Amino acid sequence: MLKKLIVLSGLLMMSFNLFAQQEDVYRLIDDAKDYYKSQKYRESAASLQAAINKINDIIGEQILKGLPPTINGMSYDKSNDNVTSLGTLMGAGMTAQRVYVNEKGETVTVQITPNDPMVENLITFISNPQDYGTESDAGKVVKMNEDMKALCKFLNSEQQYLAYLQMPFYTSKIVFEGSGFKKEDAFVFACPQINWEKLAEVMGYKQK
């Protein structure tokens, strides 16, 4: 019974927070209208910018809900979730980030940038790796699964193991940054442990 009450309390708090965020957006848009009518254009632009940042925060939180609680035995701390907005609309210019870690000290940081304008360049690189040699400074192409490929770079310098993997996801870019992995294969294996269908749904690429 107590567990049910705790879960219900959590759901009510999430609903309240979302409602509060929506009310903030409405208020900021109304403020922008009032400033505009009064020919206070700078203030109007500032209010619209604040509204866009709030909307991007909501988008980022929805994206993070599409990520799993664990990947390949690594878990995350919600307090480390982060959404950063640069102020452009529809997610472009913002990132949603989650960090996974295990007891061995291996970490994977997942960073998602919706509507990334650079994603086309990434797709071109992955689709035509022969144009850049077997492995350029940017990394090499690896298969995530039967349908998805990514660009991976693994660094092993003085026992410092760092790995980077970039992949296009519709119009978005996902970056996996790993540390502590002694083998590239182990890092690449950890990265695809995401329900891509669910993530596509919460990001609006697919209908439920």
C-alpha positions as CSV (number, residue, x, y, z in Angstrom):
1,M,0.0,0.0,0.0
2,L,2.8,2.4,0.9
3,K,4.6,1.7,-2.4
4,K,1.4,2.5,-4.3
5,L,1.1,5.8,-2.4
6,I,4.7,6.7,-3.2
7,V,4.2,6.0,-6.9
8,L,1.0,8.0,-7.0
9,S,2.6,10.8,-5.2
10,G,5.4,10.8,-7.7
11,L,3.0,10.8,-10.7
12,L,1.0,13.7,-9.2
13,M,4.2,15.7,-8.6
14,M,5.3,15.1,-12.3
15,S,1.9,16.3,-13.5
16,F,2.0,19.4,-11.3
17,N,5.5,20.2,-12.6
18,L,4.5,19.9,-16.2
19,F,1.4,22.0,-15.6
20,A,3.5,24.7,-13.9
21,Q,5.9,24.7,-16.9
22,Q,3.1,25.1,-19.3
23,E,1.6,28.0,-17.3
24,D,5.1,29.6,-17.3
25,V,5.2,29.3,-21.1
26,Y,1.7,30.8,-21.5
27,R,2.6,33.7,-19.2
28,L,5.8,34.5,-21.0
29,I,4.0,34.5,-24.4
30,D,1.3,36.8,-23.0
31,D,4.1,39.1,-21.6
32,A,5.7,39.2,-25.0
33,K,2.4,40.2,-26.7
34,D,1.9,43.0,-24.2
35,Y,5.5,44.3,-24.6
36,Y,5.1,44.2,-28.4
37,K,1.9,46.2,-28.3
38,S,3.7,48.8,-26.1
39,Q,6.5,48.8,-28.7
40,K,8.9,47.4,-26.1
41,Y,10.5,45.1,-28.7
42,R,13.6,44.2,-26.7
43,E,11.5,43.1,-23.8
44,S,9.1,41.3,-26.1
45,A,12.0,39.4,-27.6
46,A,13.4,38.5,-24.2
47,S,10.0,37.1,-23.1
48,L,9.8,35.0,-26.3
49,Q,13.3,33.7,-25.7
50,A,12.4,32.7,-22.2
51,A,9.3,30.9,-23.5
52,I,11.4,29.0,-26.0
53,N,13.9,28.0,-23.3
54,K,11.0,26.6,-21.2
55,I,9.6,24.7,-24.2
56,N,13.1,23.3,-24.9
57,D,13.3,22.2,-21.2
58,I,10.0,20.3,-21.7
59,I,11.3,18.7,-24.9
60,G,14.5,17.7,-23.1
61,E,12.7,16.1,-20.2
62,Q,10.5,14.1,-22.6
63,I,13.6,12.9,-24.4
64,L,15.2,11.7,-21.2
65,K,12.0,9.7,-20.4
66,G,12.7,7.8,-23.6
67,L,16.1,6.6,-22.3
68,P,16.3,3.4,-20.2
69,P,17.1,3.3,-16.5
70,T,20.1,0.9,-17.2
71,I,22.3,0.0,-20.2
72,N,24.4,-3.1,-20.1
73,G,24.5,-3.2,-16.3
74,M,25.2,0.5,-15.9
75,S,22.7,2.7,-14.0
76,Y,22.1,6.5,-13.8
77,D,21.5,9.1,-11.2
78,K,18.5,11.3,-12.1
79,S,20.1,14.3,-10.3
80,N,22.8,14.2,-13.0
81,D,20.3,14.4,-15.9
82,N,20.9,17.7,-17.7
83,V,19.0,19.7,-20.3
84,T,20.8,22.7,-21.9
85,S,19.1,25.1,-24.2
86,L,20.7,27.6,-26.5
87,G,17.4,29.3,-27.2
88,T,16.4,28.1,-30.7
89,L,13.0,26.6,-31.3
90,M,12.0,22.9,-31.7
91,G,15.0,21.5,-29.8
92,A,17.7,22.7,-32.2
93,G,20.5,24.2,-30.2
94,M,19.6,22.2,-27.1
95,T,20.9,19.0,-25.7
96,A,19.5,16.3,-23.3
97,Q,22.2,14.4,-21.4
98,R,22.3,11.3,-19.1
99,V,25.3,9.6,-17.5
100,Y,25.4,5.9,-16.9
101,V,28.1,4.3,-14.6
102,N,28.9,0.9,-13.2
103,E,31.0,-0.5,-10.3
104,K,34.0,-1.0,-12.5
105,G,34.3,2.7,-13.1
106,E,33.1,2.5,-16.7
107,T,30.8,5.4,-17.7
108,V,28.7,6.2,-20.8
109,T,27.4,9.7,-21.3
110,V,24.5,9.9,-23.7
111,Q,23.9,13.3,-25.3
112,I,21.0,13.9,-27.7
113,T,20.7,17.0,-29.9
114,P,17.3,17.2,-31.6
115,N,17.1,18.7,-35.1
116,D,20.9,19.1,-35.3
117,P,21.8,21.0,-38.4
118,M,25.1,19.0,-38.6
119,V,23.4,15.6,-38.9
120,E,23.4,15.7,-42.7
121,N,27.2,15.9,-42.7
122,L,27.4,13.0,-40.3
123,I,25.1,10.9,-42.5
124,T,27.2,11.7,-45.6
125,F,30.4,10.6,-43.7
126,I,28.9,7.4,-42.6
127,S,27.3,6.6,-46.0
128,N,30.6,7.2,-47.9
129,P,33.5,6.2,-45.6
130,Q,35.6,5.2,-48.6
131,D,35.9,8.9,-49.4
132,Y,37.7,9.5,-46.1
133,G,40.0,6.4,-46.0
134,T,39.6,3.4,-43.7
135,E,39.8,5.5,-40.6
136,S,40.0,9.3,-40.5
137,D,40.7,11.6,-37.6
138,A,37.0,11.6,-37.0
139,G,36.9,7.8,-36.4
140,K,35.6,4.8,-38.2
141,V,32.2,3.5,-39.2
142,V,30.7,0.8,-36.9
143,K,27.4,-1.1,-37.1
144,M,25.0,-0.5,-34.1
145,N,22.5,-3.1,-35.4
146,E,21.2,-4.2,-38.8
147,D,19.7,-0.8,-39.6
148,M,21.9,1.7,-37.8
149,K,25.5,2.8,-38.2
150,A,27.7,5.2,-36.3
151,L,31.0,7.0,-36.3
152,C,33.3,5.7,-33.5
153,K,36.7,6.8,-32.2
154,F,38.5,4.9,-29.5
155,L,41.5,6.5,-27.7
156,N,44.0,4.6,-25.6
157,S,46.7,7.0,-24.3
158,E,48.8,6.3,-21.2
159,Q,46.1,4.0,-19.7
160,Q,43.4,6.7,-20.3
161,Y,40.6,5.0,-22.2
162,L,38.2,7.3,-23.9
163,A,35.7,6.6,-26.6
164,Y,33.3,8.6,-28.7
165,L,30.4,7.4,-30.9
166,Q,28.2,9.7,-33.0
167,M,25.1,8.5,-34.8
168,P,22.3,10.1,-36.7
169,F,18.8,9.5,-35.4
170,Y,16.3,10.8,-37.9
171,T,17.0,14.6,-37.9
172,S,18.8,14.4,-34.5
173,K,22.3,13.4,-33.4
174,I,23.1,11.1,-30.5
175,V,26.6,11.2,-29.0
176,F,27.9,8.4,-26.7
177,E,31.0,9.3,-24.7
178,G,32.7,6.5,-22.8
179,S,35.5,6.3,-20.3
180,G,37.1,3.4,-18.5
181,F,36.4,0.9,-21.3
182,K,39.6,-1.0,-22.1
183,K,38.2,-2.5,-25.3
184,E,36.4,-0.7,-28.1
185,D,34.0,-3.6,-28.7
186,A,32.8,-3.4,-25.1
187,F,32.0,0.3,-25.5
188,V,30.3,-0.2,-28.8
189,F,28.2,-3.1,-27.4
190,A,27.0,-0.9,-24.5
191,C,25.8,2.0,-26.7
192,P,22.9,0.3,-28.6
193,Q,21.2,-0.9,-25.4
194,I,18.4,1.6,-25.9
195,N,14.8,1.0,-27.0
196,W,15.0,2.9,-30.3
197,E,11.3,2.6,-31.0
198,K,10.4,4.2,-27.7
199,L,12.9,7.0,-28.1
200,A,11.5,7.7,-31.6
201,E,8.0,7.9,-30.1
202,V,8.9,10.3,-27.3
203,M,10.8,12.5,-29.8
204,G,7.8,12.6,-32.1
205,Y,9.4,10.7,-35.0
206,K,6.9,7.8,-34.7
207,Q,3.3,7.6,-33.6
208,K,2.4,5.3,-30.7
